[in-house]
Amino acid sequence: MGNQPDPNLIFGYQALAQVLGISPNNLHVRKHRKQLEIEPLYTIGRLAVFDRAAVLKYKARQTA
């Protein structure tokens, strides 16, 4: 098997911005203005890890 990343997880805010379809700068602004309702599952050092299913549900709510 090896060390394959879990496809159900999103690693880092840059990858999160890509999944949400917004710029990393816009994501940073939303995060600091408390407009981002997604919390990481956990962190590895400074790397935030997000649940892909929760992110996709959030994205669907934002576009609806």
N, CA, C and O of each residue as an XYZ file, in Angstrom:
256
protein
N       0.813     -1.190      0.000
C       0.000      0.000      0.000
C       0.857      1.254      0.000
O       0.668      2.121     -0.853
N       1.769      1.372      0.908
C       2.614      2.559      0.957
C       1.950      3.695      1.710
O       0.968      3.501      2.426
N       2.496      4.863      1.537
C       1.991      6.050      2.226
C       1.164      6.907      1.279
O       1.549      8.033      0.964
N       0.045      6.389      0.828
C      -0.839      7.145     -0.051
C      -1.712      8.078      0.785
O      -2.239      7.661      1.816
N      -1.876      9.334      0.359
C      -2.762     10.234      1.107
C      -4.210      9.760      1.004
O      -4.621      9.212     -0.018
N      -4.962      9.971      2.048
C      -6.368      9.567      2.100
C      -7.181     10.471      1.169
O      -7.164     11.690      1.337
N      -7.893      9.899      0.191
C      -8.671     10.739     -0.732
C      -9.876     11.412     -0.070
O     -10.486     12.301     -0.664
N     -10.224     11.002      1.144
C     -11.350     11.606      1.859
C     -10.940     12.833      2.655
O     -11.774     13.454      3.315
N      -9.663     13.186      2.598
C      -9.159     14.324      3.358
C      -8.581     15.375      2.425
O      -8.125     15.065      1.325
N      -8.606     16.621      2.879
C      -7.987     17.740      2.164
C      -6.903     18.279      3.081
O      -7.169     18.631      4.230
N      -5.688     18.342      2.573
C      -4.538     18.750      3.374
C      -4.142     20.180      3.048
O      -3.622     20.453      1.967
N      -4.387     21.094      3.980
C      -3.929     22.470      3.848
C      -4.977     23.421      3.304
O      -5.921     23.024      2.620
N      -4.778     24.693      3.632
C      -5.718     25.729      3.208
C      -5.631     25.994      1.709
O      -6.631     26.376      1.101
N      -4.470     25.805      1.100
C      -4.349     26.029     -0.341
C      -5.189     25.005     -1.104
O      -5.881     25.355     -2.060
N      -5.130     23.754     -0.683
C      -5.951     22.714     -1.309
C      -7.433     22.964     -1.037
O      -8.272     22.723     -1.905
N      -7.756     23.444      0.158
C      -9.143     23.771      0.498
C      -9.668     24.867     -0.431
O     -10.785     24.766     -0.939
N      -8.877     25.900     -0.652
C      -9.284     26.988     -1.547
C      -9.529     26.458     -2.955
O     -10.477     26.875     -3.621
N      -8.685     25.550     -3.406
C      -8.832     24.973     -4.740
C     -10.145     24.192     -4.847
O     -10.849     24.304     -5.850
N     -10.474     23.412     -3.833
C     -11.722     22.640     -3.839
C     -12.931     23.578     -3.819
O     -13.927     23.322     -4.496
N     -12.845     24.658     -3.046
C     -13.957     25.609     -2.955
C     -14.053     26.512     -4.183
O     -15.073     27.170     -4.388
N     -13.005     26.549     -4.994
C     -13.024     27.369     -6.196
C     -12.799     28.843     -5.933
O     -13.280     29.691     -6.685
N     -12.064     29.158     -4.861
C     -11.740     30.550     -4.547
C     -10.225     30.681     -4.416
O      -9.511     29.684     -4.320
N      -9.753     31.905     -4.413
C      -8.312     32.116     -4.298
C      -7.863     31.878     -2.858
O      -8.648     32.071     -1.929
N      -6.617     31.463     -2.661
C      -6.106     31.303     -1.297
C      -6.190     32.600     -0.494
O      -6.432     32.563      0.713
N      -5.992     33.752     -1.153
C      -6.083     35.033     -0.462
C      -7.509     35.289      0.031
O      -7.707     35.736      1.161
N      -8.497     35.006     -0.813
C      -9.899     35.174     -0.430
C     -10.243     34.247      0.733
O     -10.958     34.651      1.650
N      -9.752     33.029      0.708
C      -9.986     32.086      1.804
C      -9.380     32.610      3.100
O      -9.995     32.515      4.163
N      -8.178     33.162      3.009
C      -7.499     33.723      4.179
C      -8.328     34.867      4.787
O      -8.486     34.952      6.004
N      -8.845     35.729      3.932
C      -9.662     36.855      4.396
C     -10.925     36.341      5.078
O     -11.283     36.811      6.157
N     -11.600     35.381      4.454
C     -12.822     34.816      5.047
C     -12.533     34.180      6.401
O     -13.312     34.322      7.343
N     -11.421     33.488      6.488
C     -11.062     32.811      7.740
C     -10.884     33.832      8.862
O     -11.396     33.637      9.965
N     -10.170     34.907      8.591
C      -9.884     35.888      9.632
C     -11.065     36.799      9.941
O     -11.104     37.414     11.007
N     -12.017     36.895      9.039
C     -13.248     37.653      9.313
C     -14.330     36.756      9.912
O     -15.475     37.178     10.075
N     -13.965     35.535     10.233
C     -14.884     34.542     10.827
C     -16.059     34.239      9.896
O     -17.159     33.949     10.364
N     -15.831     34.305      8.574
C     -16.870     33.992      7.601
C     -16.730     32.572      7.069
O     -17.535     32.137      6.246
N     -15.735     31.862      7.523
C     -15.497     30.494      7.077
C     -16.026     29.552      8.149
O     -15.545     29.559      9.282
N     -17.019     28.741      7.788
C     -17.679     27.876      8.759
C     -17.072     26.476      8.808
O     -17.623     25.592      9.465
N     -15.969     26.264      8.138
C     -15.335     24.945      8.097
C     -14.178     24.930      9.086
O     -13.306     25.799      9.056
N     -14.182     23.939      9.955
C     -13.087     23.754     10.905
C     -12.290     22.521     10.497
O     -12.871     21.542     10.028
N     -10.989     22.551     10.663
C     -10.203     21.353     10.343
C     -10.525     20.212     11.310
O     -10.869     20.440     12.470
N     -10.404     18.979     10.808
C     -10.568     17.807     11.672
C      -9.467     17.787     12.717
O      -9.702     17.526     13.896
N      -8.249     18.071     12.247
C      -7.084     18.119     13.120
C      -5.964     18.828     12.382
O      -6.090     19.143     11.199
N      -4.890     19.071     13.072
C      -3.718     19.682     12.450
C      -2.512     18.779     12.653
O      -2.417     18.047     13.638
N      -1.608     18.848     11.707
C      -0.323     18.166     11.798
C       0.707     19.286     11.759
O       1.033     19.791     10.685
N       1.214     19.672     12.902
C       2.051     20.867     12.963
C       1.182     22.061     12.607
O       0.213     22.360     13.304
N       1.528     22.745     11.522
C       0.722     23.883     11.058
C      -0.195     23.517      9.897
O      -0.908     24.375      9.376
N      -0.181     22.252      9.489
C      -0.990     21.797      8.360
C      -2.390     21.406      8.832
O      -2.544     20.482      9.631
N      -3.400     22.105      8.343
C      -4.789     21.793      8.695
C      -5.297     20.690      7.774
O      -5.011     20.682      6.577
N      -6.054     19.760      8.348
C      -6.604     18.638      7.590
C      -8.127     18.714      7.673
O      -8.699     18.763      8.762
N      -8.778     18.722      6.501
C     -10.226     18.877      6.419
C     -10.877     17.622      5.862
O     -10.265     16.879      5.094
N     -12.136     17.392      6.260
C     -12.939     16.285      5.751
C     -13.530     16.700      4.402
O     -14.257     17.691      4.325
N     -13.225     15.954      3.346
C     -13.674     16.306      1.999
C     -15.207     16.346      1.908
O     -15.755     17.244      1.268
N     -15.899     15.402      2.527
C     -17.367     15.372      2.464
C     -17.965     16.627      3.094
O     -18.901     17.205      2.542
N     -17.440     17.053      4.235
C     -17.940     18.258      4.902
C     -17.676     19.498      4.045
O     -18.514     20.397      3.973
N     -16.527     19.541      3.408
C     -16.184     20.682      2.548
C     -17.126     20.739      1.349
O     -17.585     21.818      0.976
N     -17.417     19.593      0.745
C     -18.309     19.580     -0.411
C     -19.739     19.958     -0.016
O     -20.436     20.611     -0.793
N     -20.185     19.559      1.173
C     -21.505     19.983      1.667
C     -21.529     21.494      1.874
O     -22.504     22.156      1.520
N     -20.452     22.041      2.448
C     -20.340     23.486      2.668
C     -20.384     24.222      1.327
O     -21.064     25.239      1.193
N     -19.660     23.704      0.343
C     -19.625     24.333     -0.977
C     -21.016     24.313     -1.614
O     -21.425     25.293     -2.237
N     -21.737     23.218     -1.462
C     -23.088     23.120     -2.023
C     -24.025     24.129     -1.361
O     -24.859     24.731     -2.038
N     -23.900     24.320     -0.051
C     -24.731     25.309      0.652
C     -24.408     26.725      0.188
O     -25.303     27.563      0.076
N     -23.127     26.995     -0.082
C     -22.717     28.340     -0.496
C     -23.212     28.679     -1.896
O     -23.496     29.841     -2.186
N     -23.318     27.682     -2.764
C     -23.728     27.939     -4.144
C     -25.236     27.826     -4.331
O     -25.754     28.185     -5.388
N     -25.945     27.334     -3.320
C     -27.412     27.165     -3.434
C     -28.139     28.476     -3.222
O     -29.368     28.516     -3.283
